[in-house]
């Protein structure tokens, strides 16, 4: 029996493969991300090998008179968070004193997840974690550091078993924030963007606002997801915007280098139909 | 060409790209890591026949996309640049370390920037420092690439088919 043997020319092979690539490119991310998650779920144990990117090394102090930098950062974050909670409680108390009906208490579940790997691409600041939609995680869920005292990112994609977290320092991540100062009335709402280099920037803040280096930056509260503002970082630099001199260009240094984390906590949204406590 | 060693090598390369292991040799504040799959792309595109080189480039790009977060950009860019490397290999002495490094650097620069632009078109995501990061990664890959290259030559010794095409027969832009 004669077997016909088809052989494509180099040009035909190239055109055929290019068409296949373009089809892949045109497919919506919602469809193709399943393949990415399937790969990550299958090879998660191997991908975990190694270590997360090295963070800033901190030298311990020799004298008892000094608190180690790591302890100081932790205490500073706790202090800022407690202060923010205190302000929220004061507001709630004032409201409650005026109306007898209680404030709605939103459910905020917390899911602890292990970091499988950091971003595969140096262009993106992302983490892949081992909890997904089955645990209530979804796009928009806030992600916190393991101690649970600072926001480090937001879930951008999720499968049943895994989720991809876009860190606040990613150039495509934005988040509503509030800038506050210890012992002062300063409370400025703003939108913060990652700068893609390990820090964040805030623009569109009028120069009339008295923002100074050292002011605390909080993630703004969002009903159902974040009941009280939580610390993100502190203002590192304030300078006039080069394009709009009437506005500030503010650089924010996050208190946590999220790319070095091995565990994170995710705040999950209120499941539909769950009883109010 | 025998495809089994190729499959094993690109599988290991994909896991290295996607996992944490390369963080051990990551450099600087941007955590620049060498691109392993680009070395495989340049090596196989330079060594194989036209159709095999195109298929290999497509597969390596596809795996690069699968290990990332979006499908398509690397598949297209690796196919385009793999084909060009295949044609350019006739005019370069691929046994020379500096030529290998130059090819890896240029190929990484082109593939990464094309993939970045395609990704930006698809998702709207942009990165202010993309060019700088790509340049540094390309340079790092070019520095380390020739060592991988010699390893790949040893692994593939006798496995890659002897060239049966003359330079004029190679490539798809003829």
GROMACS .gro file of C-alpha atoms in nm:
model
  451
    1UNK     CA    1   0.000   0.000   0.000
    2UNK     CA    2   0.132   0.334  -0.091
    3UNK     CA    3   0.163   0.576   0.198
    4UNK     CA    4   0.150   0.939   0.103
    5UNK     CA    5   0.397   1.142   0.295
    6UNK     CA    6   0.308   1.506   0.349
    7UNK     CA    7   0.590   1.741   0.420
    8UNK     CA    8   0.525   2.106   0.493
    9UNK     CA    9   0.775   2.359   0.372
   10UNK     CA   10   0.954   2.583   0.621
   11UNK     CA   11   0.733   2.878   0.526
   12UNK     CA   12   0.411   2.678   0.564
   13UNK     CA   13   0.523   2.546   0.904
   14UNK     CA   14   0.607   2.897   1.016
   15UNK     CA   15   0.272   3.041   0.904
   16UNK     CA   16   0.079   2.755   1.065
   17UNK     CA   17   0.261   2.789   1.397
   18UNK     CA   18   0.231   3.167   1.391
   19UNK     CA   19  -0.145   3.137   1.341
   20UNK     CA   20  -0.162   2.898   1.638
   21UNK     CA   21   0.034   3.147   1.849
   22UNK     CA   22  -0.193   3.435   1.748
   23UNK     CA   23  -0.503   3.229   1.835
   24UNK     CA   24  -0.353   3.165   2.180
   25UNK     CA   25  -0.282   3.535   2.214
   26UNK     CA   26  -0.639   3.628   2.124
   27UNK     CA   27  -0.800   3.383   2.363
   28UNK     CA   28  -0.931   3.562   2.674
   29UNK     CA   29  -0.720   3.534   2.991
   30UNK     CA   30  -1.016   3.388   3.179
   31UNK     CA   31  -0.991   3.081   2.955
   32UNK     CA   32  -0.614   3.045   2.929
   33UNK     CA   33  -0.534   3.105   3.297
   34UNK     CA   34  -0.664   2.755   3.370
   35UNK     CA   35  -0.363   2.615   3.187
   36UNK     CA   36  -0.127   2.833   3.391
   37UNK     CA   37  -0.288   2.724   3.717
   38UNK     CA   38  -0.292   2.358   3.610
   39UNK     CA   39   0.083   2.375   3.550
   40UNK     CA   40   0.141   2.546   3.885
   41UNK     CA   41  -0.081   2.302   4.073
   42UNK     CA   42   0.089   2.002   3.913
   43UNK     CA   43   0.446   2.112   3.972
   44UNK     CA   44   0.403   2.313   4.293
   45UNK     CA   45   0.628   2.082   4.500
   46UNK     CA   46   0.917   2.124   4.254
   47UNK     CA   47   0.861   2.498   4.213
   48UNK     CA   48   0.885   2.547   4.590
   49UNK     CA   49   1.246   2.427   4.591
   50UNK     CA   50   1.497   2.704   4.645
   51UNK     CA   51   1.432   3.019   4.831
   52UNK     CA   52   1.234   3.338   4.784
   53UNK     CA   53   1.428   3.642   4.662
   54UNK     CA   54   1.669   3.771   4.925
   55UNK     CA   55   1.538   4.061   5.128
   56UNK     CA   56   1.722   4.332   5.308
   57UNK     CA   57   1.950   4.184   5.569
   58UNK     CA   58   1.920   4.334   5.912
   59UNK     CA   59   2.207   4.336   6.154
   60UNK     CA   60   2.120   4.274   6.515
   61UNK     CA   61   2.222   4.540   6.762
   62UNK     CA   62   2.501   4.467   7.007
   63UNK     CA   63   2.357   4.655   7.296
   64UNK     CA   64   2.040   4.586   7.495
   65UNK     CA   65   1.965   4.953   7.463
   66UNK     CA   66   1.866   4.901   7.100
   67UNK     CA   67   1.565   4.716   6.969
   68UNK     CA   68   1.639   4.499   6.663
   69UNK     CA   69   1.513   4.657   6.342
   70UNK     CA   70   1.275   4.369   6.279
   71UNK     CA   71   1.115   4.405   6.624
   72UNK     CA   72   1.093   4.778   6.580
   73UNK     CA   73   0.914   4.740   6.246
   74UNK     CA   74   0.669   4.491   6.398
   75UNK     CA   75   0.595   4.714   6.693
   76UNK     CA   76   0.557   5.016   6.468
   77UNK     CA   77   0.305   4.835   6.249
   78UNK     CA   78   0.109   4.711   6.550
   79UNK     CA   79   0.103   5.059   6.693
   80UNK     CA   80  -0.022   5.209   6.367
   81UNK     CA   81  -0.288   4.941   6.327
   82UNK     CA   82  -0.410   4.982   6.685
   83UNK     CA   83  -0.426   5.354   6.635
   84UNK     CA   84  -0.631   5.308   6.318
   85UNK     CA   85  -0.861   5.065   6.497
   86UNK     CA   86  -0.900   5.311   6.782
   87UNK     CA   87  -1.006   5.582   6.538
   88UNK     CA   88  -1.256   5.346   6.378
   89UNK     CA   89  -1.395   5.248   6.718
   90UNK     CA   90  -1.428   5.612   6.810
   91UNK     CA   91  -1.625   5.674   6.491
   92UNK     CA   92  -1.839   5.367   6.556
   93UNK     CA   93  -1.899   5.476   6.914
   94UNK     CA   94  -2.011   5.820   6.799
   95UNK     CA   95  -2.244   5.666   6.546
   96UNK     CA   96  -2.380   5.417   6.796
   97UNK     CA   97  -2.441   5.685   7.047
   98UNK     CA   98  -2.664   5.863   6.796
   99UNK     CA   99  -2.859   5.567   6.664
  100UNK     CA  100  -2.969   5.270   6.868
  101UNK     CA  101  -2.943   5.015   6.592
  102UNK     CA  102  -2.602   4.850   6.590
  103UNK     CA  103  -2.356   4.886   6.310
  104UNK     CA  104  -2.353   4.593   6.069
  105UNK     CA  105  -2.068   4.358   6.146
  106UNK     CA  106  -1.922   4.226   5.833
  107UNK     CA  107  -1.781   3.878   5.814
  108UNK     CA  108  -1.411   3.873   5.753
  109UNK     CA  109  -1.270   3.526   5.723
  110UNK     CA  110  -0.897   3.476   5.715
  111UNK     CA  111  -0.722   3.209   5.513
  112UNK     CA  112  -0.357   3.131   5.568
  113UNK     CA  113  -0.176   3.026   5.251
  114UNK     CA  114   0.175   2.914   5.166
  115UNK     CA  115   0.367   3.093   4.895
  116UNK     CA  116   0.461   2.847   4.620
  117UNK     CA  117   0.676   3.078   4.418
  118UNK     CA  118   0.739   3.440   4.342
  119UNK     CA  119   0.680   3.585   4.001
  120UNK     CA  120   0.819   3.384   3.712
  121UNK     CA  121   0.890   3.710   3.535
  122UNK     CA  122   1.104   3.989   3.670
  123UNK     CA  123   0.863   4.235   3.510
  124UNK     CA  124   0.584   4.144   3.750
  125UNK     CA  125   0.571   4.147   4.129
  126UNK     CA  126   0.348   3.851   4.199
  127UNK     CA  127   0.316   3.554   4.431
  128UNK     CA  128   0.153   3.220   4.361
  129UNK     CA  129  -0.023   3.083   4.671
  130UNK     CA  130  -0.172   2.744   4.747
  131UNK     CA  131  -0.527   2.854   4.832
  132UNK     CA  132  -0.792   2.943   4.576
  133UNK     CA  133  -1.161   2.987   4.506
  134UNK     CA  134  -1.244   2.670   4.703
  135UNK     CA  135  -1.133   2.856   5.017
  136UNK     CA  136  -1.326   3.170   4.930
  137UNK     CA  137  -1.046   3.365   4.765
  138UNK     CA  138  -1.133   3.571   4.463
  139UNK     CA  139  -0.999   3.862   4.261
  140UNK     CA  140  -0.985   4.168   4.486
  141UNK     CA  141  -0.923   3.985   4.815
  142UNK     CA  142  -0.665   4.159   5.031
  143UNK     CA  143  -0.348   3.971   5.120
  144UNK     CA  144  -0.161   4.035   5.443
  145UNK     CA  145   0.180   3.950   5.584
  146UNK     CA  146   0.193   3.638   5.806
  147UNK     CA  147   0.169   3.835   6.128
  148UNK     CA  148  -0.149   3.978   5.984
  149UNK     CA  149  -0.054   4.336   6.044
  150UNK     CA  150   0.014   4.484   5.703
  151UNK     CA  151  -0.138   4.460   5.357
  152UNK     CA  152   0.106   4.335   5.094
  153UNK     CA  153  -0.107   4.268   4.786
  154UNK     CA  154  -0.436   4.184   4.622
  155UNK     CA  155  -0.552   3.859   4.460
  156UNK     CA  156  -0.557   3.909   4.081
  157UNK     CA  157  -0.649   3.562   3.952
  158UNK     CA  158  -0.770   3.244   4.118
  159UNK     CA  159  -0.838   2.884   4.032
  160UNK     CA  160  -1.004   2.636   4.266
  161UNK     CA  161  -0.679   2.544   4.436
  162UNK     CA  162  -0.447   2.837   4.374
  163UNK     CA  163  -0.439   3.210   4.342
  164UNK     CA  164  -0.206   3.468   4.197
  165UNK     CA  165  -0.137   3.768   4.420
  166UNK     CA  166  -0.032   4.094   4.266
  167UNK     CA  167   0.188   4.279   4.513
  168UNK     CA  168   0.132   4.645   4.592
  169UNK     CA  169   0.471   4.721   4.438
  170UNK     CA  170   0.369   4.584   4.096
  171UNK     CA  171   0.349   4.859   3.836
  172UNK     CA  172  -0.008   4.758   3.746
  173UNK     CA  173  -0.148   4.751   4.098
  174UNK     CA  174  -0.348   5.037   4.245
  175UNK     CA  175  -0.518   5.061   4.583
  176UNK     CA  176  -0.715   5.320   4.779
  177UNK     CA  177  -0.515   5.447   5.073
  178UNK     CA  178  -0.530   5.697   5.356
  179UNK     CA  179  -0.230   5.899   5.472
  180UNK     CA  180  -0.229   5.968   5.844
  181UNK     CA  181   0.006   6.108   6.106
  182UNK     CA  182   0.057   6.012   6.469
  183UNK     CA  183  -0.105   6.258   6.706
  184UNK     CA  184  -0.230   6.480   6.426
  185UNK     CA  185  -0.558   6.536   6.245
  186UNK     CA  186  -0.406   6.449   5.905
  187UNK     CA  187  -0.621   6.201   5.713
  188UNK     CA  188  -0.586   6.223   5.335
  189UNK     CA  189  -0.755   5.983   5.095
  190UNK     CA  190  -0.554   5.896   4.784
  191UNK     CA  191  -0.485   5.632   4.521
  192UNK     CA  192  -0.153   5.449   4.542
  193UNK     CA  193   0.027   5.272   4.255
  194UNK     CA  194   0.318   5.031   4.257
  195UNK     CA  195   0.631   5.160   4.090
  196UNK     CA  196   0.760   4.818   3.982
  197UNK     CA  197   1.082   4.860   4.181
  198UNK     CA  198   0.982   4.760   4.533
  199UNK     CA  199   0.811   5.085   4.635
  200UNK     CA  200   0.486   5.268   4.559
  201UNK     CA  201   0.385   5.617   4.448
  202UNK     CA  202   0.094   5.842   4.528
  203UNK     CA  203   0.005   6.124   4.291
  204UNK     CA  204  -0.288   6.363   4.260
  205UNK     CA  205  -0.256   6.497   4.615
  206UNK     CA  206  -0.282   6.874   4.644
  207UNK     CA  207   0.022   7.054   4.775
  208UNK     CA  208  -0.199   7.227   5.030
  209UNK     CA  209  -0.204   6.897   5.220
  210UNK     CA  210   0.070   6.882   5.478
  211UNK     CA  211   0.225   6.546   5.386
  212UNK     CA  212   0.568   6.472   5.533
  213UNK     CA  213   0.816   6.184   5.520
  214UNK     CA  214   0.735   5.938   5.797
  215UNK     CA  215   0.356   5.972   5.771
  216UNK     CA  216   0.180   5.636   5.779
  217UNK     CA  217  -0.003   5.500   5.474
  218UNK     CA  218  -0.301   5.269   5.532
  219UNK     CA  219  -0.511   5.057   5.298
  220UNK     CA  220  -0.854   5.221   5.305
  221UNK     CA  221  -1.135   5.019   5.462
  222UNK     CA  222  -1.371   4.836   5.226
  223UNK     CA  223  -1.695   4.693   5.364
  224UNK     CA  224  -1.686   4.315   5.371
  225UNK     CA  225  -1.320   4.290   5.284
  226UNK     CA  226  -1.137   4.519   5.522
  227UNK     CA  227  -1.321   4.650   5.824
  228UNK     CA  228  -1.052   4.886   5.947
  229UNK     CA  229  -0.762   5.047   5.765
  230UNK     CA  230  -0.444   4.844   5.782
  231UNK     CA  231  -0.091   4.972   5.751
  232UNK     CA  232   0.091   4.942   5.418
  233UNK     CA  233   0.399   5.156   5.461
  234UNK     CA  234   0.528   5.499   5.534
  235UNK     CA  235   0.591   5.807   5.325
  236UNK     CA  236   0.957   5.803   5.221
  237UNK     CA  237   0.976   6.110   4.999
  238UNK     CA  238   0.752   6.405   4.917
  239UNK     CA  239   0.830   6.635   4.626
  240UNK     CA  240   0.636   6.854   4.385
  241UNK     CA  241   0.505   6.676   4.078
  242UNK     CA  242   0.721   6.771   3.781
  243UNK     CA  243   0.427   6.778   3.540
  244UNK     CA  244   0.172   6.935   3.776
  245UNK     CA  245   0.350   7.165   4.022
  246UNK     CA  246   0.032   7.208   4.228
  247UNK     CA  247   0.036   6.842   4.322
  248UNK     CA  248   0.261   6.623   4.535
  249UNK     CA  249   0.450   6.325   4.405
  250UNK     CA  250   0.479   6.094   4.707
  251UNK     CA  251   0.695   5.784   4.732
  252UNK     CA  252   0.581   5.520   4.978
  253UNK     CA  253   0.808   5.250   5.117
  254UNK     CA  254   0.612   4.937   5.216
  255UNK     CA  255   0.691   4.808   5.564
  256UNK     CA  256   0.716   4.452   5.434
  257UNK     CA  257   0.925   4.312   5.150
  258UNK     CA  258   0.649   4.083   5.028
  259UNK     CA  259   0.867   3.895   4.781
  260UNK     CA  260   1.050   3.729   5.070
  261UNK     CA  261   0.736   3.595   5.239
  262UNK     CA  262   0.678   3.222   5.270
  263UNK     CA  263   0.328   3.248   5.418
  264UNK     CA  264   0.051   3.501   5.373
  265UNK     CA  265  -0.298   3.556   5.514
  266UNK     CA  266  -0.586   3.638   5.282
  267UNK     CA  267  -0.902   3.817   5.390
  268UNK     CA  268  -1.197   3.647   5.224
  269UNK     CA  269  -1.524   3.814   5.139
  270UNK     CA  270  -1.850   3.750   5.318
  271UNK     CA  271  -1.996   3.428   5.171
  272UNK     CA  272  -2.347   3.481   5.044
  273UNK     CA  273  -2.612   3.370   5.291
  274UNK     CA  274  -2.379   3.333   5.585
  275UNK     CA  275  -2.545   3.429   5.912
  276UNK     CA  276  -2.455   3.762   6.063
  277UNK     CA  277  -2.301   3.740   6.406
  278UNK     CA  278   1.688   1.517   1.596
  279UNK     CA  279   1.577   1.302   1.885
  280UNK     CA  280   1.303   1.477   2.074
  281UNK     CA  281   1.333   1.302   2.411
  282UNK     CA  282   1.646   1.484   2.534
  283UNK     CA  283   1.495   1.806   2.400
  284UNK     CA  284   1.172   1.742   2.594
  285UNK     CA  285   1.361   1.666   2.916
  286UNK     CA  286   1.579   1.975   2.884
  287UNK     CA  287   1.296   2.219   2.813
  288UNK     CA  288   1.090   2.063   3.093
  289UNK     CA  289   1.374   2.126   3.339
  290UNK     CA  290   1.421   2.475   3.193
  291UNK     CA  291   1.052   2.555   3.238
  292UNK     CA  292   1.055   2.443   3.601
  293UNK     CA  293   1.363   2.655   3.662
  294UNK     CA  294   1.195   2.959   3.504
  295UNK     CA  295   0.876   2.912   3.704
  296UNK     CA  296   1.024   2.804   4.036
  297UNK     CA  297   1.233   2.952   4.313
  298UNK     CA  298   1.559   2.775   4.238
  299UNK     CA  299   1.705   3.051   4.019
  300UNK     CA  300   1.656   3.301   4.304
  301UNK     CA  301   1.978   3.158   4.446
  302UNK     CA  302   2.168   3.346   4.176
  303UNK     CA  303   1.931   3.644   4.145
  304UNK     CA  304   2.102   3.984   4.150
  305UNK     CA  305   2.017   4.337   4.254
  306UNK     CA  306   1.708   4.513   4.375
  307UNK     CA  307   1.508   4.385   4.077
  308UNK     CA  308   1.610   4.026   4.153
  309UNK     CA  309   1.744   3.977   3.801
  310UNK     CA  310   1.761   3.606   3.711
  311UNK     CA  311   1.914   3.449   3.401
  312UNK     CA  312   1.666   3.331   3.137
  313UNK     CA  313   1.725   2.960   3.091
  314UNK     CA  314   1.477   2.893   2.814
  315UNK     CA  315   1.624   3.161   2.589
  316UNK     CA  316   1.955   2.971   2.590
  317UNK     CA  317   1.768   2.658   2.484
  318UNK     CA  318   1.585   2.855   2.216
  319UNK     CA  319   1.905   2.996   2.066
  320UNK     CA  320   2.087   2.664   2.092
  321UNK     CA  321   1.820   2.454   1.923
  322UNK     CA  322   1.726   2.721   1.669
  323UNK     CA  323   2.089   2.749   1.564
  324UNK     CA  324   2.155   2.376   1.548
  325UNK     CA  325   1.844   2.224   1.393
  326UNK     CA  326   1.686   2.206   1.052
  327UNK     CA  327   1.431   2.469   0.958
  328UNK     CA  328   1.108   2.288   1.042
  329UNK     CA  329   1.247   2.137   1.360
  330UNK     CA  330   1.384   2.474   1.468
  331UNK     CA  331   1.044   2.636   1.418
  332UNK     CA  332   0.859   2.364   1.609
  333UNK     CA  333   1.117   2.376   1.890
  334UNK     CA  334   1.088   2.756   1.911
  335UNK     CA  335   0.709   2.732   1.925
  336UNK     CA  336   0.718   2.468   2.200
  337UNK     CA  337   0.971   2.660   2.411
  338UNK     CA  338   0.762   2.979   2.378
  339UNK     CA  339   0.447   2.789   2.467
  340UNK     CA  340   0.610   2.648   2.781
  341UNK     CA  341   0.734   2.994   2.872
  342UNK     CA  342   0.374   3.117   2.854
  343UNK     CA  343   0.241   2.820   3.050
  344UNK     CA  344   0.490   2.885   3.330
  345UNK     CA  345   0.385   3.251   3.341
  346UNK     CA  346   0.044   3.411   3.375
  347UNK     CA  347  -0.081   3.465   3.021
  348UNK     CA  348  -0.083   3.264   2.701
  349UNK     CA  349   0.036   3.380   2.361
  350UNK     CA  350   0.298   3.657   2.390
  351UNK     CA  351   0.602   3.432   2.432
  352UNK     CA  352   0.473   3.172   2.188
  353UNK     CA  353   0.459   3.430   1.910
  354UNK     CA  354   0.782   3.610   2.002
  355UNK     CA  355   0.986   3.291   2.045
  356UNK     CA  356   0.863   3.159   1.711
  357UNK     CA  357   0.958   3.481   1.532
  358UNK     CA  358   1.298   3.517   1.694
  359UNK     CA  359   1.373   3.144   1.682
  360UNK     CA  360   1.326   3.157   1.305
  361UNK     CA  361   1.551   3.459   1.275
  362UNK     CA  362   1.820   3.300   1.493
  363UNK     CA  363   1.801   2.991   1.273
  364UNK     CA  364   1.872   3.203   0.965
  365UNK     CA  365   2.137   3.414   1.133
  366UNK     CA  366   2.321   3.107   1.264
  367UNK     CA  367   2.463   3.050   0.914
  368UNK     CA  368   2.654   3.375   0.937
  369UNK     CA  369   2.777   3.333   1.295
  370UNK     CA  370   3.035   3.102   1.442
  371UNK     CA  371   2.824   2.944   1.710
  372UNK     CA  372   3.120   2.763   1.864
  373UNK     CA  373   3.266   3.096   1.972
  374UNK     CA  374   3.169   3.204   2.320
  375UNK     CA  375   3.134   3.571   2.232
  376UNK     CA  376   2.907   3.488   1.938
  377UNK     CA  377   2.694   3.268   2.163
  378UNK     CA  378   2.668   3.544   2.421
  379UNK     CA  379   2.581   3.799   2.153
  380UNK     CA  380   2.309   3.577   2.009
  381UNK     CA  381   2.163   3.507   2.352
  382UNK     CA  382   2.164   3.876   2.443
  383UNK     CA  383   2.004   3.987   2.117
  384UNK     CA  384   1.751   3.704   2.117
  385UNK     CA  385   1.649   3.771   2.476
  386UNK     CA  386   1.615   4.143   2.413
  387UNK     CA  387   1.396   4.088   2.107
  388UNK     CA  388   1.177   3.811   2.252
  389UNK     CA  389   1.125   3.983   2.585
  390UNK     CA  390   1.033   4.318   2.431
  391UNK     CA  391   0.798   4.162   2.173
  392UNK     CA  392   0.636   3.951   2.447
  393UNK     CA  393   0.608   4.258   2.669
  394UNK     CA  394   0.436   4.461   2.400
  395UNK     CA  395   0.202   4.177   2.308
  396UNK     CA  396   0.122   4.124   2.676
  397UNK     CA  397   0.056   4.494   2.717
  398UNK     CA  398  -0.177   4.484   2.417
  399UNK     CA  399  -0.361   4.186   2.562
  400UNK     CA  400  -0.395   4.292   2.926
  401UNK     CA  401  -0.310   4.662   2.929
  402UNK     CA  402  -0.042   4.596   3.191
  403UNK     CA  403   0.268   4.810   3.161
  404UNK     CA  404   0.593   4.842   3.350
  405UNK     CA  405   0.788   5.167   3.356
  406UNK     CA  406   1.125   4.998   3.395
  407UNK     CA  407   1.064   4.714   3.149
  408UNK     CA  408   1.344   4.806   2.908
  409UNK     CA  409   1.600   4.844   3.186
  410UNK     CA  410   1.500   4.511   3.345
  411UNK     CA  411   1.506   4.336   3.008
  412UNK     CA  412   1.852   4.476   2.930
  413UNK     CA  413   1.991   4.361   3.264
  414UNK     CA  414   1.834   4.017   3.235
  415UNK     CA  415   1.963   3.984   2.878
  416UNK     CA  416   2.312   4.080   2.988
  417UNK     CA  417   2.303   3.835   3.280
  418UNK     CA  418   2.174   3.558   3.052
  419UNK     CA  419   2.444   3.633   2.795
  420UNK     CA  420   2.711   3.606   3.066
  421UNK     CA  421   2.586   3.271   3.192
  422UNK     CA  422   2.444   3.134   2.865
  423UNK     CA  423   2.771   3.007   2.710
  424UNK     CA  424   2.825   2.778   3.011
  425UNK     CA  425   2.479   2.628   2.955
  426UNK     CA  426   2.566   2.608   2.587
  427UNK     CA  427   2.867   2.386   2.646
  428UNK     CA  428   2.653   2.169   2.873
  429UNK     CA  429   2.387   2.144   2.602
  430UNK     CA  430   2.650   2.047   2.346
  431UNK     CA  431   2.764   1.763   2.569
  432UNK     CA  432   2.410   1.643   2.634
  433UNK     CA  433   2.317   1.662   2.268
  434UNK     CA  434   2.643   1.521   2.132
  435UNK     CA  435   2.552   1.295   1.846
  436UNK     CA  436   2.183   1.355   1.891
  437UNK     CA  437   2.147   1.655   1.667
  438UNK     CA  438   2.128   1.556   1.305
  439UNK     CA  439   2.415   1.642   1.081
  440UNK     CA  440   2.329   1.946   0.870
  441UNK     CA  441   2.163   1.822   0.557
  442UNK     CA  442   2.063   2.169   0.443
  443UNK     CA  443   2.289   2.415   0.278
  444UNK     CA  444   2.273   2.769   0.409
  445UNK     CA  445   2.060   2.874   0.115
  446UNK     CA  446   1.803   2.610   0.202
  447UNK     CA  447   1.776   2.718   0.565
  448UNK     CA  448   1.518   2.958   0.704
  449UNK     CA  449   1.176   3.066   0.599
  450UNK     CA  450   1.249   3.420   0.473
  451UNK     CA  451   1.376   3.323   0.130
   0.00000   0.00000   0.00000
